[in-house]
Amino acid sequence: MYRILHNGQLSIEDFHVPFGGTLDADNRWVIFSSLMPWEELEETYAPQFNPTTGAPAKPVRLAFGALFIKQRLGLSDEETVEQIRENAYMQFFLGFAGYSSKTPFDPSMMVHFRKRFSEQELNRINELIAERGKAMVMEAVASLPDNDESDDPDAGTDKQISLDDLVKPADWPEDKNWGTLSIDASCTPADITYPTDLKLLNEARESTERIIDDLCSQLSTLRRHKPRYDRGRARAAFLNVAKQKKPRRRKIQAAIRRQLDYLQRNLDAIDALITAGAMLSGLKTHWWHKLLVISEMHRQQSILLYSKTRSMPDRIVNLVQRQVRPMVRGKARAAVEFGAKISVSVRNGFAFLHRISWDPYNEAEDLIPQAKKYKQEYGCYPERICADRIYINTKNRNFCTRNDIRLSGKRLGRPPKNPEISAVHKQQLSADQRRRNEVEGCFGSGKRKYSLDLIMARLSQGAENSISMAFVVMCAEKIRRLLRLFFITIFAWLCTWKWPGCLWMGLRNILLLETHQSLATG
């Protein structure tokens, strides 16, 4: 059951603080609370529940806000609940009427919260936050004082915030392209150990031994179906090769063949136990799900061993996170990464998640859909698309030529003989490559600050929620930095032109220093 609550923004004066005083209006959680589209979230969240049956569910503001806090601070589920219990600003962000020292919910509820927000819903919320944030920035910039009455012609030129790269002008021609679209793909590694065939087979053998023991415990007459081999010797055979620094390929194959033999005996024993009356329903759900994965992995490893091939479609690399696949990236640090592959577009300064895939794919396929998505949002195609070399193929070139889009990269054919034209082309290519760095910076900040470098969620839906929520947090943080920069700008104007004496220079130096720090971190 779900009860729709009033999600109107509570003023900081009405928020009850037991130790006296009021909340700071410039606090980041107060700003985030005004950015979030709580009403739209309620519309997508409430239909998931029966309106009359069952215990009341947690409100959408508490569920979404807890996920936002966890992703922003990079916390575990348990630590997220503790931080909410101790912080009055977080409780204001979550819609509490006043500060409370009680635990708001059990940490295990975070798993259910992640299941209730799909990737498509979070992408839509990200776009709504970007639209609301642009409106707030435009309103803030419109309230900047006019410096035309000053005698200095250069006054205030470095203190105004330009929106040319964020918002399409109202008088822009309909048949003319506008803006910049930067696209790229990356991998978000999952929290798994580095997989090797021998290590996976040893883990599968130990798991099947545990399943056999649980099945034999159901009836005393089932013990005669246990396989007759020494488990200690089986593990010693694995460790004898796994502990070597650089074992030869022949030794690895012999150890794999031996572990496959042990695993086959265990699978045959499980079939015999089921035939004799043992029931898989007596096992926990985790174990019989794992048994299905082990059966498929045994088939794959047998093919890889006896057919002498190194490639296998839908190759299993983890028995618990069975959705994870190897992604060949060719990076200097790691040629192969294990996790979800994401496609990201940066539209005029704001990053949006376009696609999450657990299977490898060619990212060049995403250029045309992202350009069409750009046209659906802004009413025209982008003026230029800044992308990596892999995106510049014949199909994408022809699409960009038909729609008058400049695609970054070297031009086809021989270079022009005119050195001036060649210099212009080189300068344009350099500018496009510099602009493409914004999407690389998006990946860098997402992996260093917002936990995209290691996805801790084990379920596929929870991992997709964590990835999507990271881009929601990045969008909200960018808007907060823009608003903060606006306030620094207007205070610098006051210091320069309105306030007298030494107060000008003192406050101006402090604010300029803070501006440089904001730009450096942003």
Short mmCIF file of C-alpha atoms in Angstrom, two decimals:
data_model
loop_
_atom_site.label_atom_id
_atom_site.label_comp_id
_atom_site.label_asym_id
_atom_site.label_seq_id
_atom_site.Cartn_x
_atom_site.Cartn_y
_atom_site.Cartn_z
CA MET A 1 0.00 0.00 0.00
CA TYR A 2 1.16 3.53 -0.70
CA ARG A 3 -0.13 6.80 0.69
CA ILE A 4 0.45 9.87 -1.44
CA LEU A 5 1.92 12.63 0.71
CA HIS A 6 2.16 16.34 0.14
CA ASN A 7 5.65 16.94 -1.26
CA GLY A 8 5.55 20.70 -1.15
CA GLN A 9 8.87 22.16 -0.10
CA LEU A 10 9.01 22.81 3.63
CA SER A 11 10.58 26.15 4.48
CA ILE A 12 13.69 26.13 6.62
CA GLU A 13 11.91 28.33 9.17
CA ASP A 14 9.19 25.67 9.64
CA PHE A 15 11.70 22.84 10.06
CA HIS A 16 11.84 22.02 13.76
CA VAL A 17 15.34 21.96 15.22
CA PRO A 18 15.30 20.84 18.88
CA PHE A 19 18.60 22.55 19.75
CA GLY A 20 17.40 25.96 18.54
CA GLY A 21 18.10 28.16 15.56
CA THR A 22 17.24 27.65 11.89
CA LEU A 23 18.90 25.91 8.98
CA ASP A 24 21.31 27.66 6.62
CA ALA A 25 19.65 28.47 3.28
CA ASP A 26 22.98 28.12 1.43
CA ASN A 27 23.55 24.54 2.57
CA ARG A 28 23.94 22.07 -0.31
CA TRP A 29 21.11 19.79 0.86
CA VAL A 30 18.74 22.77 1.02
CA ILE A 31 19.67 23.68 -2.56
CA PHE A 32 19.30 20.07 -3.71
CA SER A 33 15.82 19.90 -2.18
CA SER A 34 14.68 22.78 -4.40
CA LEU A 35 16.18 21.13 -7.50
CA MET A 36 14.47 17.76 -7.18
CA PRO A 37 11.17 17.23 -9.13
CA TRP A 38 9.35 15.58 -6.24
CA GLU A 39 5.90 15.73 -7.89
CA GLU A 40 7.09 13.93 -11.04
CA LEU A 41 8.79 11.31 -8.89
CA GLU A 42 5.52 10.73 -7.03
CA GLU A 43 3.68 10.11 -10.31
CA THR A 44 6.01 7.27 -11.31
CA TYR A 45 6.50 5.85 -7.83
CA ALA A 46 2.91 5.57 -6.53
CA PRO A 47 1.54 3.23 -9.30
CA GLN A 48 3.95 0.50 -8.21
CA PHE A 49 1.87 -0.16 -5.07
CA ASN A 50 -1.67 -1.22 -4.30
CA PRO A 51 -3.49 1.83 -2.90
CA THR A 52 -5.53 -0.18 -0.35
CA THR A 53 -3.72 -3.45 0.45
CA GLY A 54 -0.58 -4.08 2.46
CA ALA A 55 1.56 -2.12 4.87
CA PRO A 56 2.28 1.51 3.91
CA ALA A 57 5.45 1.89 1.85
CA LYS A 58 8.14 4.46 2.48
CA PRO A 59 7.42 7.80 0.72
CA VAL A 60 9.14 8.54 -2.56
CA ARG A 61 11.06 11.48 -1.13
CA LEU A 62 12.65 9.25 1.50
CA ALA A 63 13.46 6.48 -1.00
CA PHE A 64 14.90 8.66 -3.75
CA GLY A 65 16.64 11.01 -1.34
CA ALA A 66 18.38 8.14 0.45
CA LEU A 67 19.72 6.84 -2.88
CA PHE A 68 20.86 10.35 -3.79
CA ILE A 69 22.71 10.78 -0.47
CA LYS A 70 24.36 7.37 -0.77
CA GLN A 71 25.61 8.09 -4.29
CA ARG A 72 26.73 11.64 -3.55
CA LEU A 73 28.81 10.69 -0.52
CA GLY A 74 29.88 7.20 -1.67
CA LEU A 75 28.55 5.46 1.44
CA SER A 76 27.40 1.94 2.20
CA ASP A 77 23.75 1.24 2.95
CA GLU A 78 24.35 1.06 6.70
CA GLU A 79 26.42 4.24 6.79
CA THR A 80 23.80 6.08 4.72
CA VAL A 81 21.14 5.37 7.35
CA GLU A 82 23.47 6.53 10.14
CA GLN A 83 24.32 9.76 8.33
CA ILE A 84 20.62 10.51 7.79
CA ARG A 85 19.89 9.85 11.48
CA GLU A 86 22.64 12.25 12.59
CA ASN A 87 22.24 15.09 10.07
CA ALA A 88 19.38 17.62 10.26
CA TYR A 89 20.07 18.98 6.75
CA MET A 90 19.72 15.51 5.24
CA GLN A 91 16.44 15.03 7.07
CA PHE A 92 15.22 18.36 5.67
CA PHE A 93 16.21 17.12 2.19
CA LEU A 94 14.20 13.93 2.79
CA GLY A 95 11.05 15.88 3.74
CA PHE A 96 11.05 15.44 7.52
CA ALA A 97 9.00 17.95 9.52
CA GLY A 98 11.77 18.25 12.11
CA TYR A 99 14.96 16.68 13.34
CA SER A 100 14.64 13.16 14.75
CA SER A 101 17.37 10.96 16.24
CA LYS A 102 15.46 7.75 15.39
CA THR A 103 16.57 5.44 12.57
CA PRO A 104 14.38 6.33 9.54
CA PHE A 105 14.40 2.81 8.05
CA ASP A 106 16.33 -0.45 8.06
CA PRO A 107 19.45 -0.48 5.83
CA SER A 108 18.10 -3.52 3.96
CA MET A 109 15.36 -1.28 2.51
CA MET A 110 17.98 0.32 0.27
CA VAL A 111 17.91 -2.84 -1.87
CA HIS A 112 14.17 -2.36 -2.45
CA PHE A 113 14.63 1.36 -3.13
CA ARG A 114 17.08 0.56 -5.93
CA LYS A 115 14.56 -1.81 -7.53
CA ARG A 116 11.80 0.83 -7.60
CA PHE A 117 13.60 3.32 -9.87
CA SER A 118 14.41 2.07 -13.36
CA GLU A 119 17.11 3.39 -15.65
CA GLN A 120 14.56 5.11 -17.92
CA GLU A 121 12.87 6.88 -14.99
CA LEU A 122 16.17 8.16 -13.60
CA ASN A 123 17.24 9.42 -17.03
CA ARG A 124 13.97 11.34 -17.28
CA ILE A 125 14.49 12.75 -13.77
CA ASN A 126 17.99 13.82 -14.79
CA GLU A 127 16.58 15.79 -17.73
CA LEU A 128 13.97 17.42 -15.48
CA ILE A 129 16.67 18.45 -13.00
CA ALA A 130 18.73 19.93 -15.82
CA GLU A 131 15.75 21.94 -17.11
CA ARG A 132 14.88 23.22 -13.64
CA GLY A 133 18.51 24.04 -12.94
CA LYS A 134 18.87 26.00 -16.19
CA ALA A 135 15.78 28.01 -15.28
CA MET A 136 17.25 28.82 -11.86
CA VAL A 137 20.58 29.87 -13.40
CA MET A 138 18.83 32.06 -15.99
CA GLU A 139 16.81 33.73 -13.25
CA ALA A 140 19.96 34.30 -11.23
CA VAL A 141 21.86 35.77 -14.19
CA ALA A 142 18.91 38.01 -15.09
CA SER A 143 19.09 39.54 -11.64
CA LEU A 144 22.74 40.58 -12.09
CA PRO A 145 23.16 44.35 -11.84
CA ASP A 146 23.81 46.30 -15.04
CA ASN A 147 27.25 47.94 -15.23
CA ASP A 148 26.55 50.16 -18.24
CA GLU A 149 26.55 53.26 -16.04
CA SER A 150 30.17 52.65 -15.12
CA ASP A 151 32.89 54.74 -16.78
CA ASP A 152 35.18 51.75 -17.27
CA PRO A 153 34.29 49.98 -20.54
CA ASP A 154 35.92 46.75 -19.37
CA ALA A 155 34.10 46.69 -16.04
CA GLY A 156 32.24 43.50 -15.29
CA THR A 157 33.20 41.70 -18.52
CA ASP A 158 34.94 38.98 -16.56
CA LYS A 159 32.19 38.76 -13.97
CA GLN A 160 29.16 37.98 -16.10
CA ILE A 161 27.99 34.41 -16.59
CA SER A 162 27.32 33.56 -20.24
CA LEU A 163 24.47 31.19 -21.03
CA ASP A 164 25.32 30.83 -24.72
CA ASP A 165 26.62 27.31 -24.15
CA LEU A 166 23.72 26.22 -21.92
CA VAL A 167 20.43 27.57 -23.28
CA LYS A 168 19.33 27.94 -26.88
CA PRO A 169 18.53 31.60 -27.69
CA ALA A 170 14.84 32.35 -28.20
CA ASP A 171 15.44 34.09 -31.55
CA TRP A 172 17.52 31.26 -33.02
CA PRO A 173 16.47 30.30 -36.61
CA GLU A 174 14.53 27.04 -36.79
CA ASP A 175 16.42 25.68 -39.80
CA LYS A 176 19.86 26.26 -38.28
CA ASN A 177 21.74 23.83 -36.05
CA TRP A 178 22.79 24.92 -32.57
CA GLY A 179 24.97 23.64 -29.75
CA THR A 180 27.57 20.96 -29.20
CA LEU A 181 27.13 17.25 -28.51
CA SER A 182 30.04 15.28 -27.03
CA ILE A 183 29.70 11.51 -26.84
CA ASP A 184 31.84 8.65 -25.61
CA ALA A 185 31.61 5.23 -23.95
CA SER A 186 33.25 3.72 -20.89
CA CYS A 187 33.03 0.73 -18.56
CA THR A 188 31.88 0.74 -14.93
CA PRO A 189 33.76 -2.15 -13.25
CA ALA A 190 31.81 -4.47 -10.99
CA ASP A 191 32.97 -5.52 -7.54
CA ILE A 192 34.32 -8.96 -8.49
CA THR A 193 37.68 -10.65 -8.17
CA TYR A 194 39.74 -10.93 -11.35
CA PRO A 195 38.34 -14.06 -13.03
CA THR A 196 40.48 -16.94 -14.22
CA ASP A 197 39.17 -20.24 -15.53
CA LEU A 198 40.90 -22.25 -12.83
CA LYS A 199 39.64 -19.99 -10.03
CA LEU A 200 36.06 -20.14 -11.33
CA LEU A 201 36.11 -23.93 -11.56
CA ASN A 202 37.47 -24.26 -8.03
CA GLU A 203 34.73 -21.94 -6.69
CA ALA A 204 32.11 -23.93 -8.62
CA ARG A 205 33.45 -27.21 -7.19
CA GLU A 206 33.27 -25.89 -3.62
CA SER A 207 29.75 -24.56 -4.19
CA THR A 208 28.51 -27.89 -5.54
CA GLU A 209 30.06 -29.67 -2.56
CA ARG A 210 28.06 -27.39 -0.27
CA ILE A 211 24.88 -28.11 -2.27
CA ILE A 212 25.52 -31.87 -2.05
CA ASP A 213 25.93 -31.68 1.73
CA ASP A 214 22.64 -29.74 2.06
CA LEU A 215 20.78 -32.25 -0.14
CA CYS A 216 22.20 -35.25 1.76
CA SER A 217 21.06 -33.74 5.05
CA GLN A 218 17.41 -34.03 3.93
CA LEU A 219 17.41 -37.86 4.23
CA SER A 220 19.93 -40.22 5.82
CA THR A 221 19.67 -42.69 2.91
CA LEU A 222 21.01 -40.13 0.42
CA ARG A 223 24.58 -40.17 1.66
CA ARG A 224 25.49 -43.13 -0.56
CA HIS A 225 25.18 -40.84 -3.63
CA LYS A 226 28.00 -38.51 -2.53
CA PRO A 227 30.98 -38.62 -4.92
CA ARG A 228 33.95 -40.61 -3.59
CA TYR A 229 36.93 -38.31 -3.95
CA ASP A 230 39.09 -36.48 -1.42
CA ARG A 231 38.05 -32.84 -1.28
CA GLY A 232 41.35 -31.89 0.31
CA ARG A 233 43.27 -33.31 -2.63
CA ALA A 234 41.02 -31.45 -5.05
CA ARG A 235 41.79 -28.16 -3.34
CA ALA A 236 45.50 -29.00 -3.13
CA ALA A 237 45.54 -29.63 -6.89
CA PHE A 238 44.09 -26.15 -7.39
CA LEU A 239 46.50 -24.42 -4.99
CA ASN A 240 49.49 -26.21 -6.50
CA VAL A 241 48.99 -24.23 -9.72
CA ALA A 242 47.26 -21.08 -8.39
CA LYS A 243 50.16 -20.24 -6.06
CA GLN A 244 52.74 -20.31 -8.83
CA LYS A 245 53.76 -16.89 -10.09
CA LYS A 246 53.87 -17.76 -13.80
CA PRO A 247 52.68 -21.34 -14.38
CA ARG A 248 53.07 -22.79 -17.83
CA ARG A 249 50.05 -23.05 -20.06
CA ARG A 250 50.30 -26.84 -20.07
CA LYS A 251 50.06 -27.00 -16.27
CA ILE A 252 47.08 -24.64 -16.25
CA GLN A 253 45.22 -26.78 -18.79
CA ALA A 254 45.95 -29.95 -16.82
CA ALA A 255 44.63 -28.32 -13.63
CA ILE A 256 41.52 -27.07 -15.45
CA ARG A 257 40.88 -30.55 -16.85
CA ARG A 258 41.15 -32.02 -13.36
CA GLN A 259 38.79 -29.46 -11.81
CA LEU A 260 36.31 -30.07 -14.64
CA ASP A 261 36.39 -33.77 -13.79
CA TYR A 262 35.67 -33.05 -10.12
CA LEU A 263 32.86 -30.68 -11.07
CA GLN A 264 31.31 -33.21 -13.44
CA ARG A 265 31.25 -35.80 -10.64
CA ASN A 266 29.46 -33.33 -8.38
CA LEU A 267 26.86 -32.46 -11.00
CA ASP A 268 26.19 -36.15 -11.64
CA ALA A 269 25.86 -36.70 -7.89
CA ILE A 270 23.32 -33.85 -7.64
CA ASP A 271 21.27 -35.44 -10.44
CA ALA A 272 21.38 -38.79 -8.62
CA LEU A 273 20.31 -37.16 -5.36
CA ILE A 274 17.34 -35.50 -7.04
CA THR A 275 16.35 -38.81 -8.62
CA ALA A 276 16.58 -40.51 -5.21
CA GLY A 277 14.19 -38.02 -3.62
CA ALA A 278 16.17 -34.94 -2.65
CA MET A 279 14.41 -31.64 -3.36
CA LEU A 280 16.04 -28.49 -4.64
CA SER A 281 13.21 -26.51 -3.04
CA GLY A 282 14.81 -27.32 0.30
CA LEU A 283 17.79 -25.16 -0.66
CA LYS A 284 17.92 -21.41 -0.35
CA THR A 285 17.14 -19.48 -3.52
CA HIS A 286 20.73 -18.29 -3.72
CA TRP A 287 22.06 -21.84 -4.05
CA TRP A 288 19.82 -23.21 -6.76
CA HIS A 289 20.31 -20.01 -8.77
CA LYS A 290 24.03 -20.59 -8.40
CA LEU A 291 23.62 -24.21 -9.49
CA LEU A 292 22.09 -23.12 -12.79
CA VAL A 293 25.02 -20.75 -13.39
CA ILE A 294 27.52 -23.50 -12.55
CA SER A 295 25.93 -25.86 -15.08
CA GLU A 296 26.24 -23.28 -17.85
CA MET A 297 29.79 -22.40 -16.82
CA HIS A 298 30.77 -26.09 -16.91
CA ARG A 299 29.49 -26.30 -20.48
CA GLN A 300 31.40 -23.18 -21.52
CA GLN A 301 34.67 -24.28 -19.91
CA SER A 302 34.44 -27.71 -21.52
CA ILE A 303 34.10 -26.10 -24.94
CA LEU A 304 36.98 -23.71 -24.25
CA LEU A 305 39.24 -26.57 -23.15
CA TYR A 306 38.59 -29.19 -25.80
CA SER A 307 38.00 -26.93 -28.80
CA LYS A 308 41.16 -24.91 -28.00
CA THR A 309 39.46 -21.55 -28.48
CA ARG A 310 39.81 -18.46 -26.31
CA SER A 311 36.49 -16.83 -27.21
CA MET A 312 33.01 -17.62 -25.94
CA PRO A 313 29.78 -15.59 -26.33
CA ASP A 314 28.05 -14.65 -23.05
CA ARG A 315 31.01 -15.90 -21.08
CA ILE A 316 30.40 -16.23 -17.34
CA VAL A 317 33.08 -14.58 -15.22
CA ASN A 318 31.37 -14.61 -11.81
CA LEU A 319 29.01 -17.12 -10.20
CA VAL A 320 27.05 -14.54 -8.19
CA GLN A 321 26.94 -11.58 -10.59
CA ARG A 322 26.11 -13.69 -13.63
CA GLN A 323 25.22 -10.61 -15.70
CA VAL A 324 28.84 -9.37 -15.79
CA ARG A 325 30.71 -9.87 -19.05
CA PRO A 326 34.31 -9.12 -20.11
CA MET A 327 34.67 -5.80 -21.95
CA VAL A 328 37.76 -5.51 -24.15
CA ARG A 329 38.71 -1.84 -23.81
CA GLY A 330 42.38 -1.80 -24.79
CA LYS A 331 43.32 0.68 -22.09
CA ALA A 332 46.88 1.00 -20.80
CA ARG A 333 45.96 0.04 -17.25
CA ALA A 334 43.62 -2.85 -18.09
CA ALA A 335 43.02 -4.30 -21.53
CA VAL A 336 39.86 -6.05 -20.31
CA GLU A 337 37.37 -4.70 -17.76
CA PHE A 338 34.46 -6.52 -16.16
CA GLY A 339 31.24 -4.59 -15.72
CA ALA A 340 28.55 -2.68 -17.57
CA LYS A 341 29.39 -0.63 -20.65
CA ILE A 342 27.79 2.83 -20.69
CA SER A 343 27.29 5.38 -23.45
CA VAL A 344 27.23 9.02 -22.31
CA SER A 345 26.42 12.27 -24.08
CA VAL A 346 27.25 15.78 -22.86
CA ARG A 347 24.69 18.20 -24.27
CA ASN A 348 25.81 21.78 -23.88
CA GLY A 349 27.53 21.21 -20.57
CA PHE A 350 25.22 18.63 -18.93
CA ALA A 351 25.99 14.89 -18.91
CA PHE A 352 23.24 12.37 -19.68
CA LEU A 353 23.32 8.60 -19.63
CA HIS A 354 22.22 7.16 -22.96
CA ARG A 355 22.70 3.40 -22.66
CA ILE A 356 23.71 0.67 -20.20
CA SER A 357 24.66 -2.72 -21.61
CA TRP A 358 26.09 -5.80 -19.92
CA ASP A 359 27.16 -7.17 -23.31
CA PRO A 360 29.95 -5.65 -25.42
CA TYR A 361 28.86 -3.55 -28.40
CA ASN A 362 30.29 -1.05 -30.86
CA GLU A 363 29.73 2.43 -29.44
CA ALA A 364 29.65 3.94 -32.93
CA GLU A 365 26.05 2.70 -33.16
CA ASP A 366 24.99 5.31 -30.61
CA LEU A 367 25.91 8.46 -32.54
CA ILE A 368 22.78 8.66 -34.70
CA PRO A 369 20.31 7.86 -31.85
CA GLN A 370 21.95 10.46 -29.62
CA ALA A 371 21.82 13.09 -32.36
CA LYS A 372 18.10 12.37 -32.85
CA LYS A 373 17.57 12.61 -29.09
CA TYR A 374 19.28 16.00 -29.19
CA LYS A 375 16.91 17.17 -31.93
CA GLN A 376 13.91 15.92 -29.95
CA GLU A 377 14.98 18.03 -26.97
CA TYR A 378 16.19 21.24 -28.64
CA GLY A 379 14.24 21.19 -31.92
CA CYS A 380 17.39 21.06 -34.09
CA TYR A 381 20.49 19.00 -34.60
CA PRO A 382 23.76 20.03 -32.92
CA GLU A 383 26.10 22.28 -34.81
CA ARG A 384 28.98 19.92 -34.12
CA ILE A 385 29.50 16.47 -32.63
CA CYS A 386 32.74 15.84 -30.76
CA ALA A 387 33.50 12.14 -30.64
CA ASP A 388 36.34 9.67 -30.56
CA ARG A 389 37.90 8.16 -33.68
CA ILE A 390 35.80 4.98 -33.43
CA TYR A 391 32.61 7.00 -34.08
CA ILE A 392 33.90 8.41 -37.37
CA ASN A 393 32.76 5.75 -39.84
CA THR A 394 31.06 6.01 -43.22
CA LYS A 395 27.52 5.70 -41.89
CA ASN A 396 27.97 8.42 -39.28
CA ARG A 397 29.79 10.70 -41.73
CA ASN A 398 26.96 10.45 -44.24
CA PHE A 399 24.36 11.15 -41.53
CA CYS A 400 26.22 14.25 -40.35
CA THR A 401 26.71 15.49 -43.92
CA ARG A 402 22.99 15.16 -44.71
CA ASN A 403 22.01 17.11 -41.59
CA ASP A 404 24.73 19.78 -41.83
CA ILE A 405 26.53 18.60 -38.67
CA ARG A 406 30.26 19.02 -38.29
CA LEU A 407 31.76 15.75 -37.04
CA SER A 408 35.08 16.09 -35.28
CA GLY A 409 38.05 14.32 -36.79
CA LYS A 410 40.32 14.52 -39.79
CA ARG A 411 38.70 15.30 -43.12
CA LEU A 412 38.64 12.73 -45.91
CA GLY A 413 40.94 13.03 -48.90
CA ARG A 414 44.22 14.80 -49.34
CA PRO A 415 44.99 17.89 -47.28
CA PRO A 416 44.40 21.20 -49.10
CA LYS A 417 47.34 22.79 -50.85
CA ASN A 418 46.50 26.22 -49.46
CA PRO A 419 48.42 26.51 -46.15
CA GLU A 420 45.89 28.96 -44.72
CA ILE A 421 42.99 26.55 -45.23
CA SER A 422 45.06 23.71 -43.79
CA ALA A 423 45.89 25.80 -40.73
CA VAL A 424 42.20 26.59 -40.22
CA HIS A 425 41.32 22.89 -40.40
CA LYS A 426 44.01 22.02 -37.86
CA GLN A 427 42.83 24.75 -35.52
CA GLN A 428 39.25 23.54 -35.81
CA LEU A 429 40.27 19.93 -35.13
CA SER A 430 42.24 21.03 -32.07
CA ALA A 431 39.24 23.00 -30.75
CA ASP A 432 36.94 19.99 -31.24
CA GLN A 433 39.35 17.71 -29.40
CA ARG A 434 39.57 20.15 -26.49
CA ARG A 435 35.78 20.30 -26.32
CA ARG A 436 35.61 16.50 -26.30
CA ASN A 437 37.58 16.54 -23.05
CA GLU A 438 34.39 17.48 -21.19
CA VAL A 439 32.99 13.97 -21.61
CA GLU A 440 36.33 12.51 -20.47
CA GLY A 441 36.13 14.78 -17.44
CA CYS A 442 32.63 13.48 -16.80
CA PHE A 443 33.97 9.91 -16.65
CA GLY A 444 36.84 11.03 -14.44
CA SER A 445 34.69 12.83 -11.89
CA GLY A 446 32.10 10.03 -11.94
CA LYS A 447 34.71 7.39 -11.16
CA ARG A 448 36.72 9.42 -8.64
CA LYS A 449 33.88 11.11 -6.73
CA TYR A 450 30.62 9.28 -7.41
CA SER A 451 31.58 5.58 -7.12
CA LEU A 452 31.50 4.68 -10.83
CA ASP A 453 34.97 3.15 -10.55
CA LEU A 454 33.56 0.20 -8.55
CA ILE A 455 29.86 -0.72 -8.56
CA MET A 456 29.14 -2.46 -5.26
CA ALA A 457 25.55 -3.54 -6.03
CA ARG A 458 25.33 -7.23 -6.92
CA LEU A 459 21.94 -7.36 -8.64
CA SER A 460 21.82 -6.11 -12.22
CA GLN A 461 18.91 -3.77 -11.47
CA GLY A 462 20.68 -2.35 -8.43
CA ALA A 463 23.87 -1.79 -10.41
CA GLU A 464 21.97 0.00 -13.19
CA ASN A 465 20.29 2.17 -10.56
CA SER A 466 23.66 3.12 -9.04
CA ILE A 467 25.07 4.05 -12.46
CA SER A 468 22.03 6.15 -13.40
CA MET A 469 21.90 7.83 -10.00
CA ALA A 470 25.54 8.91 -10.38
CA PHE A 471 24.61 11.03 -13.41
CA VAL A 472 21.65 12.52 -11.55
CA VAL A 473 24.06 13.56 -8.78
CA MET A 474 26.56 15.00 -11.27
CA CYS A 475 23.84 17.10 -12.91
CA ALA A 476 22.63 18.46 -9.56
CA GLU A 477 26.20 19.22 -8.48
CA LYS A 478 26.91 21.14 -11.69
CA ILE A 479 23.83 23.31 -11.17
CA ARG A 480 24.87 23.98 -7.57
CA ARG A 481 28.33 25.07 -8.74
CA LEU A 482 26.80 27.40 -11.34
CA LEU A 483 24.54 28.98 -8.73
CA ARG A 484 27.43 29.33 -6.32
CA LEU A 485 29.52 30.97 -9.04
CA PHE A 486 26.67 33.40 -9.69
CA PHE A 487 26.58 34.53 -6.05
CA ILE A 488 30.37 34.93 -6.02
CA THR A 489 30.09 37.02 -9.19
CA ILE A 490 27.49 39.43 -7.82
CA PHE A 491 29.43 39.86 -4.56
CA ALA A 492 32.58 40.62 -6.54
CA TRP A 493 30.62 43.32 -8.42
CA LEU A 494 29.53 44.85 -5.12
CA CYS A 495 33.09 44.78 -3.81
CA THR A 496 34.42 46.49 -6.95
CA TRP A 497 31.83 49.21 -7.54
CA LYS A 498 29.61 49.74 -4.50
CA TRP A 499 31.61 49.25 -1.33
CA PRO A 500 34.20 51.89 -0.36
CA GLY A 501 37.79 51.90 0.76
CA CYS A 502 39.91 48.93 1.72
CA LEU A 503 36.80 46.77 2.09
CA TRP A 504 36.75 46.62 -1.73
CA MET A 505 40.14 45.03 -2.08
CA GLY A 506 39.91 42.68 0.91
CA LEU A 507 36.60 41.10 0.00
CA ARG A 508 37.46 41.13 -3.70
CA ASN A 509 40.64 39.10 -3.13
CA ILE A 510 38.78 36.58 -0.97
CA LEU A 511 35.99 36.13 -3.53
CA LEU A 512 38.37 35.86 -6.48
CA LEU A 513 40.31 33.17 -4.62
CA GLU A 514 37.08 31.28 -3.97
CA THR A 515 36.14 31.65 -7.64
CA HIS A 516 39.42 30.08 -8.76
CA GLN A 517 38.93 27.19 -6.32
CA SER A 518 35.36 26.64 -7.57
CA LEU A 519 36.49 26.57 -11.20
CA ALA A 520 39.39 24.25 -10.39
CA THR A 521 37.18 21.72 -8.61
CA GLY A 522 34.29 22.09 -11.05
#
